[in-house]
Coordinates of C-alpha atoms and ligand atoms in Angstrom, one line a residue:
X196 CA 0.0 0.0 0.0
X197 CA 1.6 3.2 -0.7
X198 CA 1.0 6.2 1.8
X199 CA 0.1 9.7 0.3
X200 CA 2.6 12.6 1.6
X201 CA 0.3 14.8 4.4
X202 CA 1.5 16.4 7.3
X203 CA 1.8 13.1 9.5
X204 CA 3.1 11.3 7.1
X205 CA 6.0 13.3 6.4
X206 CA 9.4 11.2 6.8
X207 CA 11.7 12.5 9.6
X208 CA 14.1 14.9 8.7
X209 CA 13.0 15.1 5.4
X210 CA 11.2 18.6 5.8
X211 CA 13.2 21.6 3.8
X212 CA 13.4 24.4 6.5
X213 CA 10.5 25.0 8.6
X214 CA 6.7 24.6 8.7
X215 CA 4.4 27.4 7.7
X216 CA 3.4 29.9 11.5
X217 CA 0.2 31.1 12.0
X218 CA 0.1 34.1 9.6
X219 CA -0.3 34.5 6.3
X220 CA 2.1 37.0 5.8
X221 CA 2.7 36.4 1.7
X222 CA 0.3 35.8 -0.8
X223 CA 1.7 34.3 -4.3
X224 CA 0.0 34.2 -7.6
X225 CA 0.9 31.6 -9.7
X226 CA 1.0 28.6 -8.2
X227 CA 3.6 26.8 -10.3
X228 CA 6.3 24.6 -10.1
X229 CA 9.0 27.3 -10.7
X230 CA 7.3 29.3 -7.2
X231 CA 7.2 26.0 -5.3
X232 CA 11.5 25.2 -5.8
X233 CA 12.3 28.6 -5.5
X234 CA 10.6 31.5 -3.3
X235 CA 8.7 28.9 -1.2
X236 CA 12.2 27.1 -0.3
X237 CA 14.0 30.1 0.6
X238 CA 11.0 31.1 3.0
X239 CA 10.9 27.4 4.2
X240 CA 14.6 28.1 4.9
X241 CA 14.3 31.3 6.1
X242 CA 12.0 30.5 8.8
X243 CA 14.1 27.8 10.0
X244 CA 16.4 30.6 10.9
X245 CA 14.3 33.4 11.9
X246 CA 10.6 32.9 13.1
X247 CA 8.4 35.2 11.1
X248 CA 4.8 35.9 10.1
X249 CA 5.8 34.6 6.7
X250 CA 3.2 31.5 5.6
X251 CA 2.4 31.5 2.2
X252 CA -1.3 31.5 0.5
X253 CA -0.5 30.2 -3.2
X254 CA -2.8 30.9 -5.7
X255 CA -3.0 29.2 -9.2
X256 CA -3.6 31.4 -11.8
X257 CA -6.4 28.8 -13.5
X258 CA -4.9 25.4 -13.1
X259 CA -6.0 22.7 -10.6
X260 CA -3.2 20.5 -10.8
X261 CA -1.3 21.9 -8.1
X262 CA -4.0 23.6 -6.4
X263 CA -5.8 19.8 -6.2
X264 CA -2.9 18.0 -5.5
X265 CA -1.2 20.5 -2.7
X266 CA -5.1 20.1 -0.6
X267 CA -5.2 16.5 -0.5
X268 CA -1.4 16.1 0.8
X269 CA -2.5 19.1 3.3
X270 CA -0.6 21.6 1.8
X271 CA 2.9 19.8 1.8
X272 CA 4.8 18.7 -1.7
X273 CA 8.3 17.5 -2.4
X274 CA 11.0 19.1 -4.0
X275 CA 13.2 16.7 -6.0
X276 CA 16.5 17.1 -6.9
X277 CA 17.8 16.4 -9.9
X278 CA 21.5 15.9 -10.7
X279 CA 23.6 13.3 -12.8
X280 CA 25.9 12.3 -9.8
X281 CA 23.0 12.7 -7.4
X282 CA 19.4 12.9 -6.5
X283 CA 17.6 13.8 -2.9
X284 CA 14.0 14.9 -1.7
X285 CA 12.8 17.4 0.9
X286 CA 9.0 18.4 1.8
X287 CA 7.8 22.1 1.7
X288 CA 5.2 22.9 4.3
X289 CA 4.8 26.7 4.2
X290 CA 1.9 27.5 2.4
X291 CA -1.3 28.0 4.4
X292 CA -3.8 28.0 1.6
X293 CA -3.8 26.8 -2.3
X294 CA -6.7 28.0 -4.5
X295 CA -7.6 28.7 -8.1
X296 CA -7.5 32.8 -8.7
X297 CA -9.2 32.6 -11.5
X298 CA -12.3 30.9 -10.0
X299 CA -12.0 32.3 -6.3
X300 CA -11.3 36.2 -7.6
X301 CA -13.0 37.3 -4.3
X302 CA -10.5 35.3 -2.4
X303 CA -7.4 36.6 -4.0
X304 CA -8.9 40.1 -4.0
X305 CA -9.1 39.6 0.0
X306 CA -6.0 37.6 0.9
X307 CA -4.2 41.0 -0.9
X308 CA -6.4 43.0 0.7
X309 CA -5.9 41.7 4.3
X310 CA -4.1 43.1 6.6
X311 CA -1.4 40.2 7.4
X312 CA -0.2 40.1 3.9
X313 CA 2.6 42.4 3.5
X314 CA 3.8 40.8 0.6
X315 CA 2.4 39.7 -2.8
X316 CA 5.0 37.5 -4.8
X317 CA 4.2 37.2 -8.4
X318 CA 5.4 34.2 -11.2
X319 CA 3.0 35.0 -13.7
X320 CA 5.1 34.4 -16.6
X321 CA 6.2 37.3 -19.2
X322 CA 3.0 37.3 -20.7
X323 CA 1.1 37.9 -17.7
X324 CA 2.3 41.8 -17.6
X325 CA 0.7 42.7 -21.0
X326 CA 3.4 44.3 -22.2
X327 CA 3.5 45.5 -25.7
X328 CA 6.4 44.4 -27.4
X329 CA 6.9 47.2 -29.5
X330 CA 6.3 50.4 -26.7
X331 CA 6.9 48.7 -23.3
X332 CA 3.9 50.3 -22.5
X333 CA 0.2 48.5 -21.7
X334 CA -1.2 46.5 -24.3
X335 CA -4.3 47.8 -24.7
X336 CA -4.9 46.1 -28.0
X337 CA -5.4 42.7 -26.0
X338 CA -9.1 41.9 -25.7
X339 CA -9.1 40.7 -22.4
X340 CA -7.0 44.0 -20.5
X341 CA -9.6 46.0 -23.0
X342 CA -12.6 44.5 -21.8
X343 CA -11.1 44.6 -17.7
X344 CA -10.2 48.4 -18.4
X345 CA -14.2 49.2 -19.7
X346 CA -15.2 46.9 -16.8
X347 CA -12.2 46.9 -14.2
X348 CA -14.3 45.0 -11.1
X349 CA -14.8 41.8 -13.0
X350 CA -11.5 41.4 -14.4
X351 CA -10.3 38.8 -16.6
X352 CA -6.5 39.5 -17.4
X353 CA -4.0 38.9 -14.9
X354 CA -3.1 42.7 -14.9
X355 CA -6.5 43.4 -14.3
X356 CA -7.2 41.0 -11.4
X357 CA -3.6 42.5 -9.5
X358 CA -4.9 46.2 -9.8
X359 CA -8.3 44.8 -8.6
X360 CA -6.5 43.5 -5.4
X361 CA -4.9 46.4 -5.4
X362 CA -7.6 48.5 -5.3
X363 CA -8.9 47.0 -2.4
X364 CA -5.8 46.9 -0.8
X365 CA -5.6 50.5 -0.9
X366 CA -8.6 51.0 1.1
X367 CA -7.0 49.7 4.2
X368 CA -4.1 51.9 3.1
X369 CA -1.7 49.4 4.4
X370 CA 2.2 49.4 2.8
X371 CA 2.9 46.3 0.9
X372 CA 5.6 45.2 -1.0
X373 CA 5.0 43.1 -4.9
X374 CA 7.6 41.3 -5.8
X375 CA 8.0 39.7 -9.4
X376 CA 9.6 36.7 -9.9
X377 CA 9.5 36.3 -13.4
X378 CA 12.4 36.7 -15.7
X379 CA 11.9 40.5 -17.1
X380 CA 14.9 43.2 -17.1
X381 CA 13.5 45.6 -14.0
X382 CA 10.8 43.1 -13.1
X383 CA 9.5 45.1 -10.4
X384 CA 10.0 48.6 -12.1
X385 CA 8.1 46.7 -15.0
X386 CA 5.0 45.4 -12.8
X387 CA 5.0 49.0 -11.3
X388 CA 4.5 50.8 -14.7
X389 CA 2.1 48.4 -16.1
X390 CA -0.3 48.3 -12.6
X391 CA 0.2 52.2 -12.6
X392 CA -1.1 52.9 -16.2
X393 CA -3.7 49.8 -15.7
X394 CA -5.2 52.0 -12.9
X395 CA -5.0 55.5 -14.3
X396 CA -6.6 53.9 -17.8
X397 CA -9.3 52.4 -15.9
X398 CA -11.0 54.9 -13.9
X399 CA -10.3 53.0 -10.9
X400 CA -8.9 56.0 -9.5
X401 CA -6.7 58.4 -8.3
X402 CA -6.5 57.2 -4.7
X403 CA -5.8 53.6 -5.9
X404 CA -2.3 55.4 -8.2
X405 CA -1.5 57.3 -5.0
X406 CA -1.5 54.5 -3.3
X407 CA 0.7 52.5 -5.4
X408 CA 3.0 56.1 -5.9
X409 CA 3.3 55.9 -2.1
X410 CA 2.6 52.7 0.0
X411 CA 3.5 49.7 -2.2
X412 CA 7.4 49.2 -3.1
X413 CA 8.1 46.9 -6.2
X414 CA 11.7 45.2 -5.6
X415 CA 13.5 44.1 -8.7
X416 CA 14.7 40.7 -8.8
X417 CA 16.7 38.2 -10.5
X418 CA 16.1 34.7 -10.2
X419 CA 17.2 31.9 -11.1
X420 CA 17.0 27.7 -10.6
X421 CA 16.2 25.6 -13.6
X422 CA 12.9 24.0 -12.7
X423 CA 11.2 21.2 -15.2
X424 CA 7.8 20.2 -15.7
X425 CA 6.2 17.5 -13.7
X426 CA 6.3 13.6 -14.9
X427 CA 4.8 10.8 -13.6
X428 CA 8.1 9.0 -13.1
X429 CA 9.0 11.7 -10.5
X430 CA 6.1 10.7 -8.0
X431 CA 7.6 7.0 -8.4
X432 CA 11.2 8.7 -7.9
X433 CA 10.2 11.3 -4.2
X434 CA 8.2 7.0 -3.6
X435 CA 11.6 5.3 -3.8
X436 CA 13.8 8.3 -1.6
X437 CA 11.0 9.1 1.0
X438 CA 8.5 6.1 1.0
X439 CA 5.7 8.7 1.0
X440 CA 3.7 9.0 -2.7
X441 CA 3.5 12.9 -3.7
X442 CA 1.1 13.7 -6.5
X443 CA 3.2 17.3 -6.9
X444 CA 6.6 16.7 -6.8
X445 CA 8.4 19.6 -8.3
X446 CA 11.8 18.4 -9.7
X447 CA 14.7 21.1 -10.1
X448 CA 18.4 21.5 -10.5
X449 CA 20.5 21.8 -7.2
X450 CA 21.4 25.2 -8.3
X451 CA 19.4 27.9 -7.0
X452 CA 19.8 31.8 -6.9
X453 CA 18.0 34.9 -5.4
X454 CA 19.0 38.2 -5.8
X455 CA 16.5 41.2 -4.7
X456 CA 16.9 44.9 -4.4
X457 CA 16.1 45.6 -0.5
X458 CA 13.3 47.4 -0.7
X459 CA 10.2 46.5 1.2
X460 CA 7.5 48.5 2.6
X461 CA 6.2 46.4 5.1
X462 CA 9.2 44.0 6.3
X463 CA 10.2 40.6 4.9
X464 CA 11.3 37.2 5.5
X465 CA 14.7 36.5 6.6
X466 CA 15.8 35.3 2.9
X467 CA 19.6 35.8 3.4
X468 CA 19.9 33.5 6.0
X469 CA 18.5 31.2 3.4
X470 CA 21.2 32.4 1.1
X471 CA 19.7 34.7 -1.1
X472 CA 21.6 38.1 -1.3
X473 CA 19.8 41.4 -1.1
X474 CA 21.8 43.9 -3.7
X475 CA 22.2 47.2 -5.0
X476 CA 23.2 45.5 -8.1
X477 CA 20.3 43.3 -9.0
X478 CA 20.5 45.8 -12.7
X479 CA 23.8 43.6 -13.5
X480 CA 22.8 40.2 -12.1
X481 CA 19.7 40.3 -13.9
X482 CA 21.7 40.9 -17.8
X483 CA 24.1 38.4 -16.7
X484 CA 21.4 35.4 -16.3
X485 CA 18.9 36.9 -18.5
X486 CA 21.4 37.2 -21.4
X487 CA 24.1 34.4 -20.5
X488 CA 21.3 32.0 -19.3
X489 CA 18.3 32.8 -20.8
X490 CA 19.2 33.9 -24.0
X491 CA 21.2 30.5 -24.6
X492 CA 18.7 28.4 -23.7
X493 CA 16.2 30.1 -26.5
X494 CA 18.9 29.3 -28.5
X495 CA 19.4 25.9 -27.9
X496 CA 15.8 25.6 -27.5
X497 CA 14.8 26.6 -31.1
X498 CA 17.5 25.0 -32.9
X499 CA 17.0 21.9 -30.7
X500 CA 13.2 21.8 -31.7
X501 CA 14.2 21.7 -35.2
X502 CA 16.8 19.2 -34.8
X503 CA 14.5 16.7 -32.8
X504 CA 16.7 17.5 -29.7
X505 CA 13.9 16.5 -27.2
X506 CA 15.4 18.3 -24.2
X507 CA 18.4 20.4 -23.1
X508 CA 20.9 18.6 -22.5
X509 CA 20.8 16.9 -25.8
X510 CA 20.9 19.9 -27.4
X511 CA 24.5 20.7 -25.6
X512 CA 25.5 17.6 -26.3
X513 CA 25.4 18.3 -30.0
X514 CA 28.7 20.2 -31.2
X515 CA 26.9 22.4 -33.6
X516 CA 24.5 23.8 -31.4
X517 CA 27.0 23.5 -28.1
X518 CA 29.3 26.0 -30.2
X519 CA 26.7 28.5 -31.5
X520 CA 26.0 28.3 -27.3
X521 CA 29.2 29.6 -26.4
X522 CA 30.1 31.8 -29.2
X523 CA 26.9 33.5 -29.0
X524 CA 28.0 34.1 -25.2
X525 CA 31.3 34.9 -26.0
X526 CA 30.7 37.5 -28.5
X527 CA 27.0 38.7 -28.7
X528 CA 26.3 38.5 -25.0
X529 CA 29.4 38.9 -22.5
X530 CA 30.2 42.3 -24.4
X531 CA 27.1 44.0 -23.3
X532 CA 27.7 43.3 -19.4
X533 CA 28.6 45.3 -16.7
X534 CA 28.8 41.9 -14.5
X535 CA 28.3 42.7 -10.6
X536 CA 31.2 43.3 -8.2
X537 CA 33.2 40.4 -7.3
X538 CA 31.4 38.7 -10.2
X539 CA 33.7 35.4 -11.4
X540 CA 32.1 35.7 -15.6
X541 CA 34.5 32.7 -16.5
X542 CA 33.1 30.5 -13.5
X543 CA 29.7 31.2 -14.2
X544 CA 30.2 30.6 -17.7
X545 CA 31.3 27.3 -16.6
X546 CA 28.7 26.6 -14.4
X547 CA 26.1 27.5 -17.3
X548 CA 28.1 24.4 -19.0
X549 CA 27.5 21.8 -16.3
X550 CA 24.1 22.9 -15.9
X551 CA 23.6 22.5 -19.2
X552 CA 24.6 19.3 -19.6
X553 CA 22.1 18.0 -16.7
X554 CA 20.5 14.8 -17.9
X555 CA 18.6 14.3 -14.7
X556 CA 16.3 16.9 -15.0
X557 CA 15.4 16.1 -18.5
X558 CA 14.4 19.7 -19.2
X559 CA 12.0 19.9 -22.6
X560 CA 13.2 21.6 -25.7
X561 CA 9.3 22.4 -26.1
X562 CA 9.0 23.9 -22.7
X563 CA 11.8 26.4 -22.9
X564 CA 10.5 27.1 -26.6
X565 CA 6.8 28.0 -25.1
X566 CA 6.0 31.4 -25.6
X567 CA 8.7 33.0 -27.7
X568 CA 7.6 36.0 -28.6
X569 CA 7.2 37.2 -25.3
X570 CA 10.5 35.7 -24.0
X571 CA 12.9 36.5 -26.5
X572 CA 11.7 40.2 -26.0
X573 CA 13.5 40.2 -22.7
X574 CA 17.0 38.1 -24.4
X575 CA 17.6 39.9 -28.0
X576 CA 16.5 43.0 -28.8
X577 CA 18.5 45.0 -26.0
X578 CA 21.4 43.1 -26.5
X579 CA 21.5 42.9 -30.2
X580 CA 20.6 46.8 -30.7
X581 CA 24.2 47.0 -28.2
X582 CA 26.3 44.8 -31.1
X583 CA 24.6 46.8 -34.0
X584 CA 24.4 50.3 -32.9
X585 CA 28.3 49.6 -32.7
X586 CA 28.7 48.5 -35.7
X587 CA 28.5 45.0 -35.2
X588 CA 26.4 42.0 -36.6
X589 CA 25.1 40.0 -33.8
X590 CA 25.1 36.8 -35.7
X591 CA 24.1 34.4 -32.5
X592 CA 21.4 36.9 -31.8
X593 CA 20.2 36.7 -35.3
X594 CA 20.2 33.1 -35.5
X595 CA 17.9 32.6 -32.3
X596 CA 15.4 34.5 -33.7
X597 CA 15.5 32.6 -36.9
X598 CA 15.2 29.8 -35.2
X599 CA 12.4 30.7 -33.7
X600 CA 10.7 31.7 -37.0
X601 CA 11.5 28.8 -38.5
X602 CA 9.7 26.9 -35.0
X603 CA 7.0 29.0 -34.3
X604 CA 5.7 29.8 -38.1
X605 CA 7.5 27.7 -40.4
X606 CA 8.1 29.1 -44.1
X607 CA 6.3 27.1 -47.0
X608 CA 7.9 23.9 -47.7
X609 CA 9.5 23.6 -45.0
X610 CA 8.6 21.1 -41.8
X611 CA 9.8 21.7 -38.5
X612 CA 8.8 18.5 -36.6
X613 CA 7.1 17.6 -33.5
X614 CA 8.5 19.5 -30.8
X615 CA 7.8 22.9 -32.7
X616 CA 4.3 22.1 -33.3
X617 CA 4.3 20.9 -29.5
X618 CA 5.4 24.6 -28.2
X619 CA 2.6 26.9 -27.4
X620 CA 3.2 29.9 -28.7
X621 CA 0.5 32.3 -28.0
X622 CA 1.3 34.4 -31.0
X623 CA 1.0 31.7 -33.8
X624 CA -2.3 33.1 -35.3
X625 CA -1.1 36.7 -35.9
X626 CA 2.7 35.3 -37.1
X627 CA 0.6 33.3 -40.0
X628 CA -1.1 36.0 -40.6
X629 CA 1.7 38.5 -41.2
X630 CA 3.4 35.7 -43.3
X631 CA 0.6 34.7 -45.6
X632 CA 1.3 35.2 -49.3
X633 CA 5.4 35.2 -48.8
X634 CA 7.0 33.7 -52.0
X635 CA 10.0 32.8 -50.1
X636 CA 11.7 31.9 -46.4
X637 CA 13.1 35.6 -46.9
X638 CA 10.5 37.1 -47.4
X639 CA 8.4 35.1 -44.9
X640 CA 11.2 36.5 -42.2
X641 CA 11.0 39.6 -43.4
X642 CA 7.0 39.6 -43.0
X643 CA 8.0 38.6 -39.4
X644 CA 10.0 41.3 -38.7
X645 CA 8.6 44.3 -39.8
X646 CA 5.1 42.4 -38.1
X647 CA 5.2 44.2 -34.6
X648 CA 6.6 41.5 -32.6
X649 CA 10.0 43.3 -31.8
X650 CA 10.9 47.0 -30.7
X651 CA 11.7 49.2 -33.5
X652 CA 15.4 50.0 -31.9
X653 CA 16.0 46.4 -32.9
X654 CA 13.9 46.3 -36.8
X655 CA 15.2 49.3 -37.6
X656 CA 18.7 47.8 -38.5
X657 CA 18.3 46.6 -42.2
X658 CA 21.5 44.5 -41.8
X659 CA 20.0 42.5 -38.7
X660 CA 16.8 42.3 -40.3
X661 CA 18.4 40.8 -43.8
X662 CA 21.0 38.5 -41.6
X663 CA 17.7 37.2 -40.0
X664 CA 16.5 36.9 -43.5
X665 CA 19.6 34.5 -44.3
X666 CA 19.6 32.6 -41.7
X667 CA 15.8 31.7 -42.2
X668 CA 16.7 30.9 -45.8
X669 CA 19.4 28.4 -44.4
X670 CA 16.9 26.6 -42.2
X671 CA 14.9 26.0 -44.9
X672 CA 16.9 24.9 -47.3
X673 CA 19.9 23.3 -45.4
X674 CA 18.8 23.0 -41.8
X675 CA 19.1 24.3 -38.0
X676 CA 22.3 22.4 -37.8
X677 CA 23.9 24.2 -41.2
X678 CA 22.4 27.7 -40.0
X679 CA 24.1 27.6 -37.0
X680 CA 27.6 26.4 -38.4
X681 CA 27.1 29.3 -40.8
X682 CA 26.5 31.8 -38.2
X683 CA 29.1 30.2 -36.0
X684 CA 31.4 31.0 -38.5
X685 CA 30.7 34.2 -39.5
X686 CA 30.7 35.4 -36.3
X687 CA 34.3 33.7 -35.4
X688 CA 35.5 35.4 -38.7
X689 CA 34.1 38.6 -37.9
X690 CA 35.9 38.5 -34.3
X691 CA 39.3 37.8 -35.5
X692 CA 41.6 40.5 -35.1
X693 CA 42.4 42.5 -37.7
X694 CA 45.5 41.1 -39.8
X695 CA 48.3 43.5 -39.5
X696 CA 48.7 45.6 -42.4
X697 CA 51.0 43.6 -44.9
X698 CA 54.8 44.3 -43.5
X699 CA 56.6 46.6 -46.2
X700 CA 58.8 45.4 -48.5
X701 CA 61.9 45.5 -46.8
X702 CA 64.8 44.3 -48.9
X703 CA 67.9 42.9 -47.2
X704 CA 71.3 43.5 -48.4
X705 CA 71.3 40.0 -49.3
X706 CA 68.7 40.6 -51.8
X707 CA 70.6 43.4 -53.2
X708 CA 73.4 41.2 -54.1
Ligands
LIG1485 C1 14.0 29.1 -19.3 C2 13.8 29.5 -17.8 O1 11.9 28.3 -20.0 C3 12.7 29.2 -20.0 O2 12.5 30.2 -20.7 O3 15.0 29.8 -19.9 O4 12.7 29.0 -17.3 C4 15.1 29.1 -17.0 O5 15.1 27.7 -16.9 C5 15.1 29.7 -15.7 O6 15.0 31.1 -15.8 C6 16.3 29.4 -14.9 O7 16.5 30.2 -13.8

């Protein structure tokens, strides 16, 4: 008979940190597994240190798995973790309440609202901020943040249900502090600016932007642990370590990372005890694993898709794709760094290598590849506009979002396999759209990029635009594996140093004779 994980049957010794207190002192939205190895650890952790009011409410934006899952086991779940030399389980037991957000609105709208929360932790993924891609600024065009700004007390974005919370929160006028933990350059100054315009476009009022002007702090962030999807075969897996049966299990990388600007209005756990470093520079950490990290794994990602690489580590273990990896860093990405002080590049470089190369956590191509044209808004443009406004082709940079093209909408003719038709890709619909008609995988890119799904600092550059062009042409014809040994290539040519001017004629005596 197997036992489910609940509170009395947790193993001994096998709880992460400590149990949730009394209080409910955070409320999360987005009840996911990247939330459940990361923030809810280092709170676990912290609370082992330092006793706090710092239990966690988790909300699930609209899923049930977790939410389902978390009630029956009273709450608890394991994380399991994954590496190729080892493998180890521990039980989280700090959140106090799991729900749907989507179906209990009036519960999240009061959890924010009451007065023990004092911090709301967000991982709502890059698309949950609305953001246009092309101004930064609100998208108003999307139908659901129109229809919550006509009607902003029934919302159905996620935008629009945090300003709703907000709203109410603001009543009370009690300080609190929102926290994103989604990886978006200035996440917090980003979920400021989008709540702030939400509220003023919305009528729902001044006092409600006052408020969030004066009582609510939005901490930047970097984070970072490499956190896959769920499997059956991990429930079996936390079975065999712990003897209890977990129908959550969140599997992640023993690597794990926290870096937050200091910055809260109404106190917070005692994270650093947990090891997470509160920093003046969370500006530079945040290029350095958005770029180094998260840039190479859209890489890998897209090219991997196409080359039926089913997950990560296969994709590093390919010498094509490994190279266009580490050149891209080497070259497109490590140039446009300040990295932080006392920051070790060439170790973390290295680090990036091994965890790369993690079997164990099988991490999906198709996951990494899901929603691209949000994520690769917060990897390229920036970084590419840095190469090219100096002159420079950012060939690596070019080549991921060919990849992409080629994955998410492929040209005419060409097939791009199971994996890329696997990726969601929320903007799939208006990227066929854009492309219908074009008479080749040129053109098709070209559709793509002058379509509105990048900034204008970055489509303005004919050259990157055209390079994008080749490179699409490439796939097509010769495949991800040739396009990125051409790119590789060019961009290795392009770095050499320039040959010394050819050495004068200089004519020795002897020659004289
Ligand atoms: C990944 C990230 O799916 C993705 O886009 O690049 O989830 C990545 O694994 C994490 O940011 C690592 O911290």
């Amino acid at each position: 008979m197997t036992t489910r994980l609940s509170p009395e049957n947790t193993p001994d010794g096998s709880l992460i940190g400590a149990a949730a207190p009394a209080e409910t002192g955070i409320v999360h939205l987005g009840l996911g597994n990247f939330h459940r190895a990361h923030v809810a650890v280092y709170t676990a952790l912290a609370l082992q240190r330092e006793e706090g009011p710092w239990g966690i409410a988790g909300f699930a934006n609209r899923s049930h798995r977790v939410v389902d899952a978390m009630r029956r086991q009273g709450l608890r779940y394991s994380v399991l973790r994954l590496s190729d030399e080892r493998r180890g389980a521990g039980v989280v037991a700090v959140h106090r309440a799991a729900r749907v957000a989507a179906e209990d609105r009036g519960a999240f709208v009061a959890a924010v609202a009451d007065p023990d929360c004092r911090i709301l932790t967000l991982t709502i993924s890059e698309l949950g901020y609305a953001r246009s891609p092309q101004t930064n600024r609100l998208d108003t065009a999307q139908p659901d943040v129109r229809a919550d700004l006509a009607d902003p007390t029934r919302p159905h974005s996620t935008i629009g249900m945090l300003a709703l919370a907000l709203a109410r929160r603001s009543e009370g006028g009690l300080p609190l502090s929102v926290l994103s933990c989604d990886n978006l350059q200035g996440n917090g100054d980003v979920t400021r600016a989008m709540l702030t315009e939400y509220a003023a476009l919305s009528g729902l009022g001044p006092d409600v932007q006052r408020f969030l002007a004066t009582q609510v702090t939005f901490p930047n962030s970097m984070v970072d642990r490499i956190v896959p999807a769920t499997t059956a075969a991990m429930s079996d897996e936390v079975e065999r370590l712990l003897g209890v049966r977990d129908a959550c299990p969140v599997p992640a990388e023993e690597f794990s990372m926290w870096v937050f600007e200091d910055d809260f209005a109404a106190g917070r756990p005692a994270w650093q005890l947990a090891g997470a470093i509160p920093s003046d520079e969370v500006h530079a950490y945040e290029l350095v694993k958005l770029r180094l990290l998260n840039g190479s794994h859209s890489l890998m990602a897209y090219l991997g898709a196409l080359e039926g690489c089913e997950t990560i580590a296969d994709c590093w273990a390919e010498a094509s794709i490994r190279e266009a990896v580490l050149t891209g860093i080497r070259l497109d990405y490590l140039p446009t760094i300040t990295v932080p002080t006392g920051f070790d590049a060439d170790d973390y470089v290295a680090s990036l290598g091994r965890r790369f190369a993690n079997r164990a956590i099988a991490h999906r191509t198709a996951q990494v590849a899901t929603d691209g044209s949000a994520k690769l808004q917060q990897r390229i443009p920036d970084a590419a506009a840095f190469a090219l406004d100096r002159g420079r082709m950012p060939h690596m940079l070019a080549l991921t979002v060919a990849a992409w093209i080629c994955a998410a909408v492929p040209p005419d003719g060409f097939t791009a396999g199971p994996i890329a038709a696997r990726m969601r890709e929320p903007a799939r619909d208006l990227l066929a759209a854009v492309t219908r008609g074009a008479h080749s995988p040129a053109e098709h890119a070209r559709a793509v990029m002058r379509g509105g799904f990048f900034p204008d600092l970055l489509t303005r550059h004919e050259a990157f635009v055209d390079r994008v062009a080749g490179l699409v042409t490439t796939i097509a014809r010769h495949g991800a594996r040739a396009a990125a040994a051409e790119a590789t290539a060019a961009a290795a040519h392009e770095a050499r140093p320039a040959e010394p001017a050819s050495p004068p004629n200089v004519t020795t005596p002897r020659d004289e004779q």
